[in-house]
Coordinates of C-alpha atoms in Angstrom, one line a residue:
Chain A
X1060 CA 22.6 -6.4 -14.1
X1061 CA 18.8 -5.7 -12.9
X1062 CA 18.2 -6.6 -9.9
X1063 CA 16.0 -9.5 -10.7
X1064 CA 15.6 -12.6 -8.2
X1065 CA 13.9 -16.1 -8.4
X1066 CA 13.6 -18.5 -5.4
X1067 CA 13.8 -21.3 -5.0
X1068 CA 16.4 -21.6 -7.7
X1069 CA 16.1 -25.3 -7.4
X1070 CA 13.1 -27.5 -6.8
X1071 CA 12.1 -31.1 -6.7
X1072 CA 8.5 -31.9 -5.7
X1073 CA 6.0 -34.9 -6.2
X1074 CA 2.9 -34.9 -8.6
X1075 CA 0.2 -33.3 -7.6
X1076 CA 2.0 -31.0 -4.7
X1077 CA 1.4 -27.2 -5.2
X1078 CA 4.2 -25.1 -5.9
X1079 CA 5.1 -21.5 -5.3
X1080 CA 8.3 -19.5 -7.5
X1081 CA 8.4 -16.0 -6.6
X1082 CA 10.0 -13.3 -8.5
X1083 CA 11.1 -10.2 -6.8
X1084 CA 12.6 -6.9 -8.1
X1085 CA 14.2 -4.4 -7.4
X1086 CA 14.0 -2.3 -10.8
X1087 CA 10.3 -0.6 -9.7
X1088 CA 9.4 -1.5 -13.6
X1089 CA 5.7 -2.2 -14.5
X1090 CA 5.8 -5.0 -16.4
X1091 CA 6.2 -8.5 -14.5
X1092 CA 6.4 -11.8 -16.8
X1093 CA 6.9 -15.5 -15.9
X1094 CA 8.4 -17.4 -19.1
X1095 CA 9.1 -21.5 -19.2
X1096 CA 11.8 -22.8 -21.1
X1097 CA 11.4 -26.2 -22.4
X1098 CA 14.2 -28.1 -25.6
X1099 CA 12.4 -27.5 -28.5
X1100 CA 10.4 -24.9 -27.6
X1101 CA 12.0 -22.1 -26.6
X1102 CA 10.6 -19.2 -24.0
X1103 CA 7.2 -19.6 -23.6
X1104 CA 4.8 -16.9 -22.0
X1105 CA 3.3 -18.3 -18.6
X1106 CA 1.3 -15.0 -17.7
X1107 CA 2.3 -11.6 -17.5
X1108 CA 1.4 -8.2 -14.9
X1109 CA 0.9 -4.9 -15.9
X1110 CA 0.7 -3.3 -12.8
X1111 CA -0.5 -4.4 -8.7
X1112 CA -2.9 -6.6 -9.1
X1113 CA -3.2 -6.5 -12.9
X1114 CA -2.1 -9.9 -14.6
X1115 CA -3.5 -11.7 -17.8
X1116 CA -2.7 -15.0 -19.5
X1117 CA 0.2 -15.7 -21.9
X1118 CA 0.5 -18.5 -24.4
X1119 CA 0.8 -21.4 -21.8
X1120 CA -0.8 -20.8 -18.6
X1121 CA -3.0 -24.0 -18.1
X1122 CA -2.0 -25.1 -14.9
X1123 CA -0.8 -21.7 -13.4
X1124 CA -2.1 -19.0 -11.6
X1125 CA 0.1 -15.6 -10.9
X1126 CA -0.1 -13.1 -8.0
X1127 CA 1.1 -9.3 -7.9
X1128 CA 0.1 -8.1 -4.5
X1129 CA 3.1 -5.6 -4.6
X1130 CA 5.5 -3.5 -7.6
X1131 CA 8.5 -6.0 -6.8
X1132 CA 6.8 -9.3 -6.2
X1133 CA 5.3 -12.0 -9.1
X1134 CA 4.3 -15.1 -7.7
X1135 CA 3.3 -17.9 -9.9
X1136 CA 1.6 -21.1 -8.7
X1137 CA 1.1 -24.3 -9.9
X1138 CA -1.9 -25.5 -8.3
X1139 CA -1.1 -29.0 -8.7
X1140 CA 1.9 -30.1 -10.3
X1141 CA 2.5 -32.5 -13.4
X1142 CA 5.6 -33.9 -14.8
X1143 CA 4.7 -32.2 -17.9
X1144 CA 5.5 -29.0 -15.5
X1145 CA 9.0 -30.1 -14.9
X1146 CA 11.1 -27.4 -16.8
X1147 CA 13.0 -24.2 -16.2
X1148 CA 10.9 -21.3 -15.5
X1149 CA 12.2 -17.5 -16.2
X1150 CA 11.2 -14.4 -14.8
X1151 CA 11.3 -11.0 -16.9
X1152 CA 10.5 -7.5 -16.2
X1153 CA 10.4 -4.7 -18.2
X1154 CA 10.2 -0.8 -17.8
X1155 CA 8.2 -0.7 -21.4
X1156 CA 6.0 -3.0 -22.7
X1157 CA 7.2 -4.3 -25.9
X1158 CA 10.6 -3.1 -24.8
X1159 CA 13.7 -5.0 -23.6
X1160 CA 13.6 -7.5 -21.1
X1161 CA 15.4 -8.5 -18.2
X1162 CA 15.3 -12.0 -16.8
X1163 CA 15.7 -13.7 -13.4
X1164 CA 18.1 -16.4 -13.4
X1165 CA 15.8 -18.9 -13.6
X1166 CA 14.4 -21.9 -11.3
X1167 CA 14.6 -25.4 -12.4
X1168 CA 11.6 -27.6 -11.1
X1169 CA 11.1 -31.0 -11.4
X1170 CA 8.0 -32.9 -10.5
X1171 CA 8.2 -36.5 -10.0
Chain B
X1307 CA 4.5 -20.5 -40.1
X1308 CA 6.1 -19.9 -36.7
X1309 CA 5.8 -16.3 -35.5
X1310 CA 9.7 -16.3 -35.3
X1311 CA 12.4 -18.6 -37.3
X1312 CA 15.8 -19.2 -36.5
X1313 CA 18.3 -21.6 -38.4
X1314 CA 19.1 -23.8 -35.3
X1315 CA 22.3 -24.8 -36.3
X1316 CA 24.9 -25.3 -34.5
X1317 CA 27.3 -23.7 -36.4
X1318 CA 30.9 -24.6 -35.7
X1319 CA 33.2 -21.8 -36.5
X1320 CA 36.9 -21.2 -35.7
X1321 CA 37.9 -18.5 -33.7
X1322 CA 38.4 -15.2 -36.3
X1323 CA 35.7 -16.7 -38.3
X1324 CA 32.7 -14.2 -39.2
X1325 CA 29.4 -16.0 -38.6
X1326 CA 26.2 -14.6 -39.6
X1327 CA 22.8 -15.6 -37.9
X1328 CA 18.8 -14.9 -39.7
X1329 CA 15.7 -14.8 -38.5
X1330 CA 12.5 -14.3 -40.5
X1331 CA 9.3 -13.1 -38.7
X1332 CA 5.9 -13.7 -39.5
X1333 CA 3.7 -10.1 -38.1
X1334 CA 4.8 -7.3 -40.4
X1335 CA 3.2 -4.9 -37.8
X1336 CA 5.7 -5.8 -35.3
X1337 CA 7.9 -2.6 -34.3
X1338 CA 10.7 -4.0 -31.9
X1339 CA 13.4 -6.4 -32.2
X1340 CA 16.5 -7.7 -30.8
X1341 CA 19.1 -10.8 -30.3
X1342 CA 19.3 -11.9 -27.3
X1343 CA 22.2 -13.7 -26.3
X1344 CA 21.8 -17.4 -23.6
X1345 CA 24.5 -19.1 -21.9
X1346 CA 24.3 -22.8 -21.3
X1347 CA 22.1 -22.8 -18.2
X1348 CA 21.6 -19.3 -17.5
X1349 CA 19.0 -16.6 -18.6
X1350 CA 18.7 -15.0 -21.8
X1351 CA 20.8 -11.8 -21.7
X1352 CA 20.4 -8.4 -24.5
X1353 CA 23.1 -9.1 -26.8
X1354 CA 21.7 -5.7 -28.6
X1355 CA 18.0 -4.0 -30.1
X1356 CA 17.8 -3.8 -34.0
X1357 CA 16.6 -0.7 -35.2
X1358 CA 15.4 0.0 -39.2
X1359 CA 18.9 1.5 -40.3
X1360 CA 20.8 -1.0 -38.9
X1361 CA 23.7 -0.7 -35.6
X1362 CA 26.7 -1.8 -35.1
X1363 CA 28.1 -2.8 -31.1
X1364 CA 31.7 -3.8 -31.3
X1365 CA 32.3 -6.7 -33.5
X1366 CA 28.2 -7.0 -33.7
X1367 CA 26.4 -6.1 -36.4
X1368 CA 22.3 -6.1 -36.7
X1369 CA 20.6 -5.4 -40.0
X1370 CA 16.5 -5.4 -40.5
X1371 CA 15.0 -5.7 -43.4
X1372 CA 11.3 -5.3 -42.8
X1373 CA 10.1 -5.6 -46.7
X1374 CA 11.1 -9.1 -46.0
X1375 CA 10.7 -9.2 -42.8
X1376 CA 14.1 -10.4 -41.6
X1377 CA 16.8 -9.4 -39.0
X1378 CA 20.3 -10.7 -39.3
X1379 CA 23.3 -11.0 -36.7
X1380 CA 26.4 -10.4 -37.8
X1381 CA 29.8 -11.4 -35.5
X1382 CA 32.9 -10.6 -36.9
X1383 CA 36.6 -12.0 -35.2
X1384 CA 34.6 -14.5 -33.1
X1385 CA 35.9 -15.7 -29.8
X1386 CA 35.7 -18.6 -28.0
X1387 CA 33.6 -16.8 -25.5
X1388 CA 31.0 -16.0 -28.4
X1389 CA 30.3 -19.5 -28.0
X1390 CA 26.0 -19.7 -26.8
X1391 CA 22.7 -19.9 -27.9
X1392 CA 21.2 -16.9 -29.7
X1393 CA 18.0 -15.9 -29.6
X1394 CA 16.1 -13.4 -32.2
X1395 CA 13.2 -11.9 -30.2
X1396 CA 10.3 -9.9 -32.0
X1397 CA 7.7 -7.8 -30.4
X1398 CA 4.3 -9.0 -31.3
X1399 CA 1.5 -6.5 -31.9
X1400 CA -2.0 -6.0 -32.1
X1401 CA -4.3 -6.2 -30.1
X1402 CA -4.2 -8.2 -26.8
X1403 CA -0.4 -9.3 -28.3
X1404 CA 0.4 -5.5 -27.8
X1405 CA 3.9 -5.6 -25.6
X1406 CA 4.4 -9.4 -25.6
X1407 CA 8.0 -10.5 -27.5
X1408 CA 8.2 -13.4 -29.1
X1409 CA 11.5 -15.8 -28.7
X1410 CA 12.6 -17.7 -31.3
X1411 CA 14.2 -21.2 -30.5
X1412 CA 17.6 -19.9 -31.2
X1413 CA 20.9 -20.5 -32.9
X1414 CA 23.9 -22.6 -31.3
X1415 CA 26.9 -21.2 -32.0
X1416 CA 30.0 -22.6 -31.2
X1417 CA 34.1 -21.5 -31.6
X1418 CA 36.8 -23.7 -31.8
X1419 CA 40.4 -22.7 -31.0

C-alpha cells in the first residue's frame, strides 16, 4: 500500500469552527489531491498540488483553502465550517498526473 | 450528460456467477482509464488500468471501446469477497482538466453464497 496518511480520521466540530485535515506522504510523488465523497455524488475534486507551493481549484472548492508548504504534506482548510461540509474527505497522490491514484483512508467530518 | 456513467445497480449475483459492469464516457480526448475498486467505508483502491487492446488480471477482464466510448469490467467465478462498490475512473483532458480523473458514482455489487 502507499504510504498515504490522513488525520484526524474522525472529526466532529460545530458550525462555523475552522477545521484543519492534513495529508501526509511518504511516496515523494508530485501530485497532491483532496477529494470529498458525498451519496449520490461520488469523488468530488476539492483542490489539487502540483508541486511545493503550487495548488489550483478542483470542481468543489468553495469553502476550502489547501496548503503545500512541503513534498509530503497537503493541508486543506475549511475556513468556517457548514453542515453542508459534513462528509468523508479523501486524499490522493499520484506520481503522474493523469495517472493512477492512491488514496488516504479517508476522514469523516461532521459539522453540527 | 455526465462526464462518466455507471449503471448503479446493485447487482445481486451468486457466487460463480460472471457479472459484467459499463461505463460510457463523455470526453473522447480522454487517454487514461481504470476501475477502481471501494470497500464499504474505506478508500477507493486500483482494481486494474484499461488499456486500448484490452487486459486481463486473474478472473478480471477490462475491454475499451473508444469508437463508443465505453469501458467494460468483466468478473468471472465471483466470490463473496468481490462484493463492493466499483468505480470506472476516466482521465479528463484538455486544457486546465489536463491530469484530473474523473470518478463515476459506481456500481454495487453484491455475492450471495
Amino acid at each position: 500500500d502507499a504510504g498515504i496518511t490522513q488525520s484526524p480520521r474522525h472529526k466532529v466540530t460545530e458550525t462555523g469552527t475552522p477545521v484543519t485535515l492534513r495529508c501526509h506522504q511518504t511516496e515523494n510523488h508530485r501530485y497532491m489531491y483532496w477529494y470529498r465523497q458525498d451519496p449520490g455524488h461520488g469523488l468530488r475534486l476539492i483542490h489539487y498540488s502540483y508541486g511545493v507551493k503550487d495548488t489550483d481549484k478542483g470542481e468543489v472548492s468553495d469553502g476550502y483553502s489547501v496548503s503545500r508548504s512541503k513534498t509530503e504534506d497537503f493541508l486543506l482548510t475549511l475556513e468556517s465550517a457548514t453542515s453542508s461540509q459534513t462528509s468523508v474527505y479523501f486524499c490522493a497522490i499520484s506520481e503522474v498526473a493523469g495517472e493512477t491514484q492512491y488514496f488516504g483512508p479517508g476522514t469523516r467530518l461532521l459539522v453540527l | 450528460r455526465k462526464e462518466v456513467e455507471q449503471d448503479p445497480g446493485p447487482f445481486n449475483v451468486p457466487e460463480g456467477a460472471t457479472v459484467a459492469f459499463n461505463c460510457t464516457y463523455s470526453n473522447s480526448a480522454s487517454q487514461s482509464f481504470f476501475w477502481y475498486r471501494q470497500d464499504c467505508r474505506k478508500e477507493p483502491k486500483l482494481l486494474m488500468s484499461v488499456y486500448s487492446s484490452g487486459n486481463e488480471d486473474g478472473r478480471f477482464t477490462a475491454q475499451l471501446n473508444r469508437a463508443s466510448q465505453y469501458i467494460s469490467l468483466l468478473i468471472r467465478d465471483s466470490k463473496l469477497s468481490d462484493s463492493a462498490t466499483y468505480l470506472c475512473v476516466v482521465e479528463r483532458a484538455g486544457g486546465t482538466s489536463y491530469g484530473k480523473l474523473t470518478f463515476g458514482q459506481g456500481t454495487i455489487l453484491t455475492v450471495h453464497p
